[in-house]
Short mmCIF file of C-alpha atoms and ligand atoms in Angstrom, two decimals:
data_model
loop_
_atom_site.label_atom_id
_atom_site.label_comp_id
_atom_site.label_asym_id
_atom_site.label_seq_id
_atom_site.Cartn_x
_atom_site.Cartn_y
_atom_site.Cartn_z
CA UNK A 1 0.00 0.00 0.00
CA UNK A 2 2.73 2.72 0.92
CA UNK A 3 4.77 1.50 -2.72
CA UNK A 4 1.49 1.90 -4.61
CA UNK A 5 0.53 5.30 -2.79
CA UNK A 6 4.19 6.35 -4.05
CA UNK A 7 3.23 6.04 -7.86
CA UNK A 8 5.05 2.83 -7.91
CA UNK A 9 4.22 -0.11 -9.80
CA UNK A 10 3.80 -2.75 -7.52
CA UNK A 11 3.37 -6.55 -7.77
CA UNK A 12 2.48 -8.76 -4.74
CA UNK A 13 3.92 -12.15 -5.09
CA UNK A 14 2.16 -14.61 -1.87
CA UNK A 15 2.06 -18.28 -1.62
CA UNK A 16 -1.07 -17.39 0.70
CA UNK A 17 -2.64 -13.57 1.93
CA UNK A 18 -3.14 -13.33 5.11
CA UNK A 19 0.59 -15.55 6.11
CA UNK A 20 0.62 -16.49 9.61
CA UNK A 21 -2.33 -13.72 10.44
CA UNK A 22 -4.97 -16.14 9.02
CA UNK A 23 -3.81 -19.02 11.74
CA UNK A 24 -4.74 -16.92 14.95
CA UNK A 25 -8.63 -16.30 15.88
CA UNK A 26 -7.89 -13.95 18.88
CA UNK A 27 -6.09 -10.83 17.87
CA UNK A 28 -6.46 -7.60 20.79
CA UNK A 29 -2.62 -6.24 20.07
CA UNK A 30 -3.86 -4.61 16.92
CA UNK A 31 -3.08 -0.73 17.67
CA UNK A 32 -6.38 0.98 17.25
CA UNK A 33 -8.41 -2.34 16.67
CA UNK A 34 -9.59 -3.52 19.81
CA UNK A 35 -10.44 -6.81 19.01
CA UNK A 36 -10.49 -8.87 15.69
CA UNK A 37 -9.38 -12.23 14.29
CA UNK A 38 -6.86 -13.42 11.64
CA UNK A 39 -9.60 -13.95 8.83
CA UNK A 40 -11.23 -10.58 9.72
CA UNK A 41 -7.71 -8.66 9.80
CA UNK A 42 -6.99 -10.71 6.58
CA UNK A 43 -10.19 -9.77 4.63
CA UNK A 44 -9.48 -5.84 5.77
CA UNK A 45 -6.11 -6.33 4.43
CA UNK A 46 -7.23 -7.15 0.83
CA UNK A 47 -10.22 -4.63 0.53
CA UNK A 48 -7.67 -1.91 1.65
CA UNK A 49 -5.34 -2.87 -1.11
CA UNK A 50 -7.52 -3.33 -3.54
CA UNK A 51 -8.00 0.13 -3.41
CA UNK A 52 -5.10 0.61 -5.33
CA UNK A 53 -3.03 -0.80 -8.74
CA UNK A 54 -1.24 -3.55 -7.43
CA UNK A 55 -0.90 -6.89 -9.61
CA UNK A 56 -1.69 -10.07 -6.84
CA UNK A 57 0.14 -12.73 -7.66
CA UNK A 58 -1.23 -15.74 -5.31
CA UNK A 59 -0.46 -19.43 -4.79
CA UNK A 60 2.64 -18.44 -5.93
CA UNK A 61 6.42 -19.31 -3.97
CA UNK A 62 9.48 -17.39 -5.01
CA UNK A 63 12.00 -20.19 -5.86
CA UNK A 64 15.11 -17.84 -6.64
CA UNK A 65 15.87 -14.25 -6.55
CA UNK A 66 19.04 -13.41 -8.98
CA UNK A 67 20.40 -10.42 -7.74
CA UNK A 68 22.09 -7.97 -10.53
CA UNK A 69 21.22 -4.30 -10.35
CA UNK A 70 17.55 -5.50 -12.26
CA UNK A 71 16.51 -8.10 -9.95
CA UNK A 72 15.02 -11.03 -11.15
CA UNK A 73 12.69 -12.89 -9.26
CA UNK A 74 11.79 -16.44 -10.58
CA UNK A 75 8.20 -17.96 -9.59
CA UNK A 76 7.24 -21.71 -8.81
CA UNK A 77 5.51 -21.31 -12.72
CA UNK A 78 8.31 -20.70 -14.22
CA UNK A 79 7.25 -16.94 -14.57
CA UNK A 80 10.52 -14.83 -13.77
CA UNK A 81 9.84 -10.91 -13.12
CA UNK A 82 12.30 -8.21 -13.49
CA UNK A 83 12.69 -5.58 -11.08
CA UNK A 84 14.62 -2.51 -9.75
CA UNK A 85 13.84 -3.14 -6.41
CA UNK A 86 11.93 -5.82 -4.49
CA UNK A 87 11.07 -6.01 -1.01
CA UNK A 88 11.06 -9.24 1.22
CA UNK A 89 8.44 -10.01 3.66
CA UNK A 90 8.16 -13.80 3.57
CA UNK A 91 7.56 -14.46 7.10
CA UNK A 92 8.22 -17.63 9.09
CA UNK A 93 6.92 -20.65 10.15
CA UNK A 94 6.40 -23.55 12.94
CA UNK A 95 9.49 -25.22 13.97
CA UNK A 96 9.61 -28.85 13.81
CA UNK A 97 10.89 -31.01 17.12
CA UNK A 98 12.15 -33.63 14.85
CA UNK A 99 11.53 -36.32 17.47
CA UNK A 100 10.58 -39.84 16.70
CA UNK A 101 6.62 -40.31 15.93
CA UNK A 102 6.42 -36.45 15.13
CA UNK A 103 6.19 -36.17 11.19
CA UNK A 104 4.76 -39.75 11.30
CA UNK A 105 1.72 -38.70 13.10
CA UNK A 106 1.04 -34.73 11.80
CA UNK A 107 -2.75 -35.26 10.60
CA UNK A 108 -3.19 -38.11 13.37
CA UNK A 109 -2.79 -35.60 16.48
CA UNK A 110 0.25 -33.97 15.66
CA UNK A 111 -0.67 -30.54 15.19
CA UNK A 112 1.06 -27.47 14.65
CA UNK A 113 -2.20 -24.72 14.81
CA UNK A 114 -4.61 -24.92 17.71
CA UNK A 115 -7.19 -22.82 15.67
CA UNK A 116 -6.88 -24.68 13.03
CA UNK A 117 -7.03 -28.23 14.66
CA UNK A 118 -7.97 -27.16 18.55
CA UNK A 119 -11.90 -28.28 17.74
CA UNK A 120 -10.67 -32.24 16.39
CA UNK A 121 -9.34 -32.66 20.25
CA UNK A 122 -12.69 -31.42 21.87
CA UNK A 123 -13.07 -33.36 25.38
CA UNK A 124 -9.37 -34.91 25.16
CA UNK A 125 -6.43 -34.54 26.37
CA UNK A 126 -3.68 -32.84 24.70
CA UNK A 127 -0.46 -31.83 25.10
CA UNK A 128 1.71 -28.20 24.30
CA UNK A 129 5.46 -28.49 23.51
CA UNK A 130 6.67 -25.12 24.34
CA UNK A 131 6.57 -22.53 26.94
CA UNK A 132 6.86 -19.09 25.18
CA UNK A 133 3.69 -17.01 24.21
CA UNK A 134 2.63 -19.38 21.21
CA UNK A 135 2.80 -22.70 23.45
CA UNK A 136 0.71 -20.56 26.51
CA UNK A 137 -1.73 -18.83 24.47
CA UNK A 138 -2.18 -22.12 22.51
CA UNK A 139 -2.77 -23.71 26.16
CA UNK A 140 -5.22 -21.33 26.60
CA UNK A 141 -7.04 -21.43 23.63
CA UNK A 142 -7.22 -25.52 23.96
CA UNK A 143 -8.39 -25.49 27.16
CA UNK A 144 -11.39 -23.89 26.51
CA UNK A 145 -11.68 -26.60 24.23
CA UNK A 146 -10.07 -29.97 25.31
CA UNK A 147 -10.14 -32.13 28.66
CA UNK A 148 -6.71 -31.13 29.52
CA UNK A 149 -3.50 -29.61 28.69
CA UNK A 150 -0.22 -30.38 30.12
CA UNK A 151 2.45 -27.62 28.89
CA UNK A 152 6.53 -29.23 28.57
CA UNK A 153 8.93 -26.68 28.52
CA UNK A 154 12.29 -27.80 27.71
CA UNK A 155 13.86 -25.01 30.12
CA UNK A 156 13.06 -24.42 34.03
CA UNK A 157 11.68 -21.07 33.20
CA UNK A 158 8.77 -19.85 30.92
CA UNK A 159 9.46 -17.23 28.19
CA UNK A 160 5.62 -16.34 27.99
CA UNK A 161 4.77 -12.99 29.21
CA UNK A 162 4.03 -12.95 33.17
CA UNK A 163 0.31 -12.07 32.05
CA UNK A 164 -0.34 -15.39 30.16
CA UNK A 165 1.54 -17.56 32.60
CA UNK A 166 -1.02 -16.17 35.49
CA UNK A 167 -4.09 -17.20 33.07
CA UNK A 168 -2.73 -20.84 32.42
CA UNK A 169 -2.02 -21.56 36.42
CA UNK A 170 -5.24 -20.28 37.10
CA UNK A 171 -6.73 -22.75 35.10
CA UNK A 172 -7.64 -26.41 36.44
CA UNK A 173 -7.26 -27.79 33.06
CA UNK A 174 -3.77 -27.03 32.43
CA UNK A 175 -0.59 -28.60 34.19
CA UNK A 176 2.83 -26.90 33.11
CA UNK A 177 5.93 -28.92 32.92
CA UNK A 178 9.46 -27.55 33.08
CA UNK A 179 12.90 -28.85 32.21
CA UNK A 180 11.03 -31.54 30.18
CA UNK A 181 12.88 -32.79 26.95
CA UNK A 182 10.44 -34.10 24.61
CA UNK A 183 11.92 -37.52 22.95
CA UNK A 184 9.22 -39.29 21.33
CA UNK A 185 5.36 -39.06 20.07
CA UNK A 186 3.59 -42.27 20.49
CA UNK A 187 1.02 -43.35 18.39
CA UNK A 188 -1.47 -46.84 18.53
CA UNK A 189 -3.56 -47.81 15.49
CA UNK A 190 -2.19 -45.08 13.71
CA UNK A 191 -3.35 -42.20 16.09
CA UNK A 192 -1.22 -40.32 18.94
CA UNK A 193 -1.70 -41.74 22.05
CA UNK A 194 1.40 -40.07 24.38
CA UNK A 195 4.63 -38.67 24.58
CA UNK A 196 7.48 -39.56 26.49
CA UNK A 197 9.61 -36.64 27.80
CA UNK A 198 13.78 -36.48 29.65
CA UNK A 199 12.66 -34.83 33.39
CA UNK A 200 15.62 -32.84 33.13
CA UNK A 201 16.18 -32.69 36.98
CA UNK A 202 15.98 -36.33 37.55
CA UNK A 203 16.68 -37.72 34.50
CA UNK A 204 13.93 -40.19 34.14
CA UNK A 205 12.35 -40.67 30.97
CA UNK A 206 8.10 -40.10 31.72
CA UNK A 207 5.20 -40.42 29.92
CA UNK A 208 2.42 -38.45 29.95
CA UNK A 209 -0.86 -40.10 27.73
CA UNK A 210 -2.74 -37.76 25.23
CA UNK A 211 -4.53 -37.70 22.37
CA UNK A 212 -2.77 -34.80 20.87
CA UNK A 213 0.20 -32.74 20.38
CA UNK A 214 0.87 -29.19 19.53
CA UNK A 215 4.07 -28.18 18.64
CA UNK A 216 4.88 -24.50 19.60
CA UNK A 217 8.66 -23.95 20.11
CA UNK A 218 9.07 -21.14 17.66
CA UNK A 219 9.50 -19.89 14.02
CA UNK A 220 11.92 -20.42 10.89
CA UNK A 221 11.99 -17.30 8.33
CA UNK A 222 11.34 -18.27 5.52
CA UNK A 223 14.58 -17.13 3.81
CA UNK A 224 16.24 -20.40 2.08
CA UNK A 225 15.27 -18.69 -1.44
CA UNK A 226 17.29 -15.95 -0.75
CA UNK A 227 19.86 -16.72 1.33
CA UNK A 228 22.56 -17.09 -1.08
CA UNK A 229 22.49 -13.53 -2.29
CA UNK A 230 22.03 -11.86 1.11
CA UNK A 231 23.31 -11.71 4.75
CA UNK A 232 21.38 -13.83 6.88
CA UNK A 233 21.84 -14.27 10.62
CA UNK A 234 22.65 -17.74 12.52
CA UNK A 235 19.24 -18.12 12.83
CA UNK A 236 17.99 -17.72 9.02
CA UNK A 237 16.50 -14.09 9.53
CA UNK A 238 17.43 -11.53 6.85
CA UNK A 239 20.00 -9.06 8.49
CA UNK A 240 18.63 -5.67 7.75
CA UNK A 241 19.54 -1.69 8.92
CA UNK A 242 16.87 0.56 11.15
CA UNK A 243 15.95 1.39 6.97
CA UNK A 244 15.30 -2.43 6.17
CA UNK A 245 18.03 -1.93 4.33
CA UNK A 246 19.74 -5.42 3.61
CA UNK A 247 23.21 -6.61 1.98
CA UNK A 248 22.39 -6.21 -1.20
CA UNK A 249 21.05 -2.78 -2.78
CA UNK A 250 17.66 -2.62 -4.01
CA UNK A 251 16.53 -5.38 -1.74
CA UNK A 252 14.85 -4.67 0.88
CA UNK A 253 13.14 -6.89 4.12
CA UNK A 254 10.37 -6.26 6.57
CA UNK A 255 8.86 -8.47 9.24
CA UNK A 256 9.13 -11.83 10.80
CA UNK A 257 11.59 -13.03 8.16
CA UNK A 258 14.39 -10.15 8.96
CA UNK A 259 16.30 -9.59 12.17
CA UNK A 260 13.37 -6.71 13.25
CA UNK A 261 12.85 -7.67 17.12
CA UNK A 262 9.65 -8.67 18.48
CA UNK A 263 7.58 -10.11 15.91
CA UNK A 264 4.35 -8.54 15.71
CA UNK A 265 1.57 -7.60 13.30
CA UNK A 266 1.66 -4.26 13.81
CA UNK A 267 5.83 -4.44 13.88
CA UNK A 268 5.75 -6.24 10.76
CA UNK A 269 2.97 -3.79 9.06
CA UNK A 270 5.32 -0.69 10.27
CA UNK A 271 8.53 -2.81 8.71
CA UNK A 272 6.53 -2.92 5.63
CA UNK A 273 5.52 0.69 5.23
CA UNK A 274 9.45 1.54 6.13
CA UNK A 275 11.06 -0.68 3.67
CA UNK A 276 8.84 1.01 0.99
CA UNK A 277 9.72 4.24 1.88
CA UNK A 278 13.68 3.24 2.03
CA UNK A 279 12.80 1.46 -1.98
CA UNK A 280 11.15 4.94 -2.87
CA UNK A 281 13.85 6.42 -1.71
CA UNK A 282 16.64 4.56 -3.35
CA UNK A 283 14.33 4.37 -6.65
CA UNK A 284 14.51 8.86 -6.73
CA UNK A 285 18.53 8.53 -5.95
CA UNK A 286 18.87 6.09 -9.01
CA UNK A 287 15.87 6.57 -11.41
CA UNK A 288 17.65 7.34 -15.01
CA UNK A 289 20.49 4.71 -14.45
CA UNK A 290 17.94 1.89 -13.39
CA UNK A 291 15.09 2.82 -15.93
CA UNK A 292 18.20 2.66 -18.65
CA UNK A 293 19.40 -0.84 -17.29
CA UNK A 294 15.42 -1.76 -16.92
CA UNK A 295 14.71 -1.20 -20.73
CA UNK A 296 17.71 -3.00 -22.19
CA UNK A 297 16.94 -6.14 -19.97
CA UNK A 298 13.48 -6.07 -21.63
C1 FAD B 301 -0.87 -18.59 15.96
C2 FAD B 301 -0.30 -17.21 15.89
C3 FAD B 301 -0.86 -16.19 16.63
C4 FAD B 301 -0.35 -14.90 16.57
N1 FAD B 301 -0.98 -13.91 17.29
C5 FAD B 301 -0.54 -12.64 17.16
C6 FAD B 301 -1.23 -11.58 17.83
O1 FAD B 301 -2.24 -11.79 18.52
N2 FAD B 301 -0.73 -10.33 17.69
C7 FAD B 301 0.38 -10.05 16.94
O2 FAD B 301 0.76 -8.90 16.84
N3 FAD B 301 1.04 -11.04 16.30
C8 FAD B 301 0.62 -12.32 16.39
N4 FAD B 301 1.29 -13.33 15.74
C9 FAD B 301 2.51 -12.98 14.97
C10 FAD B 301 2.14 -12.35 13.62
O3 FAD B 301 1.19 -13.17 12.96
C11 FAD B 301 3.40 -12.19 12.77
O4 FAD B 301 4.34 -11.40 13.47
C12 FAD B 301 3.07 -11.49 11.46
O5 FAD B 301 2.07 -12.21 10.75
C13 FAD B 301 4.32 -11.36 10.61
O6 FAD B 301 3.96 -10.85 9.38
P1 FAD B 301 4.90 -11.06 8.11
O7 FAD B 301 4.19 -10.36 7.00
O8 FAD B 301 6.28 -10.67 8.43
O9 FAD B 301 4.95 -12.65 7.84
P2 FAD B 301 3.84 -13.75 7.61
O10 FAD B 301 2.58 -13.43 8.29
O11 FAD B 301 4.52 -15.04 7.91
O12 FAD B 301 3.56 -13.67 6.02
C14 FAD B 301 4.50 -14.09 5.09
C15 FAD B 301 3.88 -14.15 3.70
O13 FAD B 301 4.87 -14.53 2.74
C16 FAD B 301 4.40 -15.65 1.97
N5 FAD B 301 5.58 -16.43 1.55
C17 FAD B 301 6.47 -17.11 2.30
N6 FAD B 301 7.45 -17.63 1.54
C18 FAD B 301 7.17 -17.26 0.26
C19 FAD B 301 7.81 -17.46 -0.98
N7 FAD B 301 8.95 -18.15 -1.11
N8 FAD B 301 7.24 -16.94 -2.08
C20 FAD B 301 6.09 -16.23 -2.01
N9 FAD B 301 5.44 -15.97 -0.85
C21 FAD B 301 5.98 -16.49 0.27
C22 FAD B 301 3.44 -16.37 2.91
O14 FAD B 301 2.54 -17.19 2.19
C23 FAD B 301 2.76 -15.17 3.55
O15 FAD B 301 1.77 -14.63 2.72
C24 FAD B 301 0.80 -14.62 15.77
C25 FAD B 301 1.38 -15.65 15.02
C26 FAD B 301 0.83 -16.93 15.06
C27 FAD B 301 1.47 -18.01 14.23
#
């Protein structure tokens, strides 16, 4: 929206609108917007820019980015796009434990998205891996739901805000679990039926019987398309300036993927406006050279 209210000509390239927005029902963080959900916020998101010239290119991945002073970005079709400046904002997503019984079982009460699969555990007990924000307010959410949740946090301390962790102890549905290394899903006739965790202070391997497990320990960018033409740090997330300016010129990246703290919706949305405003920028600085190098790639 910024790019487009700039004059620019703008194409929006999205495996799926919405990203990680569209997995969460409960959103109350929203500057300005007391309460809404991910579909809602989603849905707003569209009608606002389709006030505006943009081409939408959805169902789409970017497979390769070749970085020359016209970038050219190459789509899952086969479609490849030249461009004098492009902006990343490709987000992240769920971490895998990579345990034994974990990929086996996603579909037969592995789960990754309590909104999405929360309702299929209604009345049974399920367990969290992960004690930051996603794994409490996912405890939350299922409890409201499910029979019970127990919570294992690999570490003797939650990460989850103070305010969460009062909501889930206040809740008789909800045991937490700390210094618990998670070592194996178990699954009977083809459907989860426990997980056996490492108590970390006595070193006994336990098992605790449910129905269902939701993996929250955390998010990957989504960078491995990109990563061989710009700095990334240890963890995968595009390095960028307080100008989302990254290691190459012309590119530019905003949000979960890049090394912004605190990932947020309205971070990532004020990322987004800023690394527009740093392409217009560079586009004024450099407008006859790349518009010459733009019409002989053509
Ligand atoms: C369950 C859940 C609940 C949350 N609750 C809140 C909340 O209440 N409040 C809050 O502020 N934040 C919340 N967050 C965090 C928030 O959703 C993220 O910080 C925010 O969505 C980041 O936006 P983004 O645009 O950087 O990335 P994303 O939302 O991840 O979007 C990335 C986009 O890029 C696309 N994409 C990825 N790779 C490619 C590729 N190769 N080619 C083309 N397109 C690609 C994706 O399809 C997607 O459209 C929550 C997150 C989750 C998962």
């Amino acid at each position: 929206i910024y790019s487009a209210r700039k004059g620019l000509k703008v194409t929006l390239i999205a495996e799926r609108l919405g990203g990680q927005v569209k997995d969460t029902m409960g959103i109350e963080n929203l500057i300005s917007v007391s309460s809404t959900t991910g579909p809602e916020l989603t849905g707003n998101l569209i009608n606002h820019m389709n006030d505006y010239d943009i081409t939408v290119k959805e169902h789409l991945r970017v497979s390769e980015v070749i970085d020359e002073e016209i970038k050219t970005v190459v789509l899952s079709s086969g479609e490849r796009i030249d461009t004098k400046t492009l902006i990343v904002a490709t987000g992240a997503k769920w971490r895998e434990l990579n345990v034994p019984g974990e990929k086996e079982n996603i579909g037969n009460g592995v789960a990754y998205c309590p909104h999405c699969d929360g309702p299929f555990f209604k009345g049974k007990d399920v367990a969290v891996v992960g004690g930051g924000n996603s794994g409490i307010e996912a405890a939350l959410d299922l409890a409201g739901i499910v029979k019970s949740v127990t919570v294992l946090e690999f570490a003797d301390t939650l990460r989850a805000d103070q305010v969460l962790v009062d909501q889930a102890q206040a809740r008789d549905n909800i045991t937490i679990i700390k210094s618990a290394a998670t070592q194996e899903v178990t699954a009977a006739n083809g459907k989860v039926n426990g997980m056996k965790y490492l108590d970390r202070d006595t070193n006994e391997v336990k098992d605790v019987a449910v129905d269902g497990v939701f993996v929250q320990i955390g998010l990957v960018p989504n960078s491995a398309f990109i990563k061989d033409v710009i700095e990334t740090s240890q963890y995968g997330e595009i390095v960028i300036d307080e100008k989302c300016h990254t290691s190459s010129k012309g590119i530019y990246a905003a949000g979960d993927v890049s090394t912004v703290p605190y990932k947020q919706i309205v971070i990532a949305m004020g990322e987004g406006s800023k690394a527009s405003l740093s392409a217009f920028e560079y586009l004024l600085a450099n407008s006859q050279r790349l518009e010459e190098l733009y019409e002989a790639q053509k």
